[in-house]
PDB file of C-alpha atoms in Angstrom:
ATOM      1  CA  UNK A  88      95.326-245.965 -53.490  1.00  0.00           C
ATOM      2  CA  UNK A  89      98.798-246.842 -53.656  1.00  0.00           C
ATOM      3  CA  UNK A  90     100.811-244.270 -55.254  1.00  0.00           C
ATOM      4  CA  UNK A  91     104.286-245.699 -54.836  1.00  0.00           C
ATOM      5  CA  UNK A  92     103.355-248.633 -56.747  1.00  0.00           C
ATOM      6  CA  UNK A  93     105.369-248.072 -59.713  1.00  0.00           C
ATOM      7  CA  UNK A  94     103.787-248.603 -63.090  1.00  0.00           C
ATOM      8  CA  UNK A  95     105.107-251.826 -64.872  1.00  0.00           C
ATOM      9  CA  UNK A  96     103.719-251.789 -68.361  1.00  0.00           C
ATOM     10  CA  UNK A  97     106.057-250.712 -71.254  1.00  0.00           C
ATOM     11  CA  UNK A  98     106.698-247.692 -72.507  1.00  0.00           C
ATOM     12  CA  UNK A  99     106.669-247.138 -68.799  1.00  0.00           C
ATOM     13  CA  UNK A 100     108.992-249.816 -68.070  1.00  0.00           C
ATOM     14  CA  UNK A 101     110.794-251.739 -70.781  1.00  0.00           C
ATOM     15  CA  UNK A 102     111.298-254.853 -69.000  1.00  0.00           C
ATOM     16  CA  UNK A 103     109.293-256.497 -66.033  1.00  0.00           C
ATOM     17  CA  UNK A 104     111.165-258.605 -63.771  1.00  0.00           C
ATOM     18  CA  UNK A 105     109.091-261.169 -61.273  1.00  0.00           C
ATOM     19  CA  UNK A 106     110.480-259.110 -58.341  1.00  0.00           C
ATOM     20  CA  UNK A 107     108.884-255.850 -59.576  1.00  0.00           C
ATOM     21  CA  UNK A 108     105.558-258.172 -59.719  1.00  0.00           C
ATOM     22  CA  UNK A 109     106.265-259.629 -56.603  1.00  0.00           C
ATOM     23  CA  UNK A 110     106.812-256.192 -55.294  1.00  0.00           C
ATOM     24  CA  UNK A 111     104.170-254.770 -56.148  1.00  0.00           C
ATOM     25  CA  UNK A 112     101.616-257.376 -54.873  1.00  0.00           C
ATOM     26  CA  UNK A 113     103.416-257.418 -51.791  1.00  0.00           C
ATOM     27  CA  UNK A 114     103.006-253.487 -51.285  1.00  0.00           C
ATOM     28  CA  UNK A 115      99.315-253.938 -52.667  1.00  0.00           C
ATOM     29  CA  UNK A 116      98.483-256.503 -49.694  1.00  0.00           C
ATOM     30  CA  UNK A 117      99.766-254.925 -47.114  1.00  0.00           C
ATOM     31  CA  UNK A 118      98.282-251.888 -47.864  1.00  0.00           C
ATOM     32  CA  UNK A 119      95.296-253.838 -47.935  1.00  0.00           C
ATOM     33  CA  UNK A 120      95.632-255.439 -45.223  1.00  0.00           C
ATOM     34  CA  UNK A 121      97.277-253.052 -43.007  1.00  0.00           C
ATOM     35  CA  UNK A 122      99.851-255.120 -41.996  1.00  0.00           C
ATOM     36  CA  UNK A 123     103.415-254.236 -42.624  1.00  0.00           C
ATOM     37  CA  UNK A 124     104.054-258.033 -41.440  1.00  0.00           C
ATOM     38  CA  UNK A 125     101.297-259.881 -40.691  1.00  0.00           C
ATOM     39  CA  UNK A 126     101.241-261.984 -37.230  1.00  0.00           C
ATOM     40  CA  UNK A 127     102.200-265.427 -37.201  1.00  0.00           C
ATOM     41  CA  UNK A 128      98.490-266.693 -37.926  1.00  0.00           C
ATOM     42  CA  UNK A 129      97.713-264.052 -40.472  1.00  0.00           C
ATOM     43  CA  UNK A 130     101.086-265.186 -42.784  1.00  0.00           C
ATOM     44  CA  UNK A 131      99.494-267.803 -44.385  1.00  0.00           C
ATOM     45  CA  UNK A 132      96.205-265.681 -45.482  1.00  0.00           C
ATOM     46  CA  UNK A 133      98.895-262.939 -46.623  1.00  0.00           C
ATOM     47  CA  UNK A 134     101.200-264.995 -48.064  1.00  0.00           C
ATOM     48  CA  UNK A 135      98.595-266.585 -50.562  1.00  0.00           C
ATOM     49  CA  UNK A 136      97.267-262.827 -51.168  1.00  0.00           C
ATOM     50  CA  UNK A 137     100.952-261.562 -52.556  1.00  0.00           C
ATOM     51  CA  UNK A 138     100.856-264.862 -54.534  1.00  0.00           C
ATOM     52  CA  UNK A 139      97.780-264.473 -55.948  1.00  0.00           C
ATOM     53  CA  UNK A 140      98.094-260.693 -56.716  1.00  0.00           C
ATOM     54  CA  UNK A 141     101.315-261.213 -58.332  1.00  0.00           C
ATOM     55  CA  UNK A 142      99.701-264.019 -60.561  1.00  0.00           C
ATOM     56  CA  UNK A 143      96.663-261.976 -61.776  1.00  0.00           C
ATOM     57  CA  UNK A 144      99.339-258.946 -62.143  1.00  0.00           C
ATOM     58  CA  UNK A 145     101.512-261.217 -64.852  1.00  0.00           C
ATOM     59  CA  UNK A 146      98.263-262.435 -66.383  1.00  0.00           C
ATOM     60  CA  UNK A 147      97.442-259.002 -67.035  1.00  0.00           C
ATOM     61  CA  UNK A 148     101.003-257.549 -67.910  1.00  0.00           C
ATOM     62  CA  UNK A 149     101.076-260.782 -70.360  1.00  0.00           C
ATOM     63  CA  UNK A 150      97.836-259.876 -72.383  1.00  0.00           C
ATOM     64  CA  UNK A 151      97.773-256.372 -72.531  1.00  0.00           C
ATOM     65  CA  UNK A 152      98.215-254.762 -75.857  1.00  0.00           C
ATOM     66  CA  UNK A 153     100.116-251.123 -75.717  1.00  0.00           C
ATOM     67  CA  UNK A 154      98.921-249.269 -78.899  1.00  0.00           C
ATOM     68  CA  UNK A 155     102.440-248.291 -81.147  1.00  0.00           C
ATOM     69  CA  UNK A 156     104.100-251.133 -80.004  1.00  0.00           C
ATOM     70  CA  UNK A 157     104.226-254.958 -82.038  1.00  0.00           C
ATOM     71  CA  UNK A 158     103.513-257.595 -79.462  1.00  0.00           C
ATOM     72  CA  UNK A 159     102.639-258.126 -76.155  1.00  0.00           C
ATOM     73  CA  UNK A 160     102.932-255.747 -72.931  1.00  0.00           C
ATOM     74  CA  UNK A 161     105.135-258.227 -70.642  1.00  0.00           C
TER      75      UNK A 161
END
């Protein structure tokens, strides 16, 4: 669906950063959505989206478990 979301789990990427998270919620919503930038009455509604995306994003990052590596994903 959205191919230029980059992948964020190591060995892709050694190190996540909350504004690839961020990023990539944001990118998820509005393609989503549709909306580039939502209208003035739709920010809220989006806003909580990217927040909640990027949330359930960290959550995930933070208990997956890469095979070959000791520890956690994020």
């Amino acid at each position: 669906m959205c191919r230029s979301i980059k992948t964020l789990r190591p060995p892709v990427t050694p190190e996540v950063h909350e504004e690839d998270i961020r990023a990539a919620a944001l990118q998820y919503v509005r393609k989503v959505s549709g909306f580039r930038a939502p209208a003035a009455h739709n920010r809220e509604a989006f806003d909580r989206a990217v927040e909640a995306v990027a949330q359930a994003t960290a959550q995930l990052l933070g208990e997956l478990e890469v095979r070959g590596q000791s520890g956690r994903a994020a």
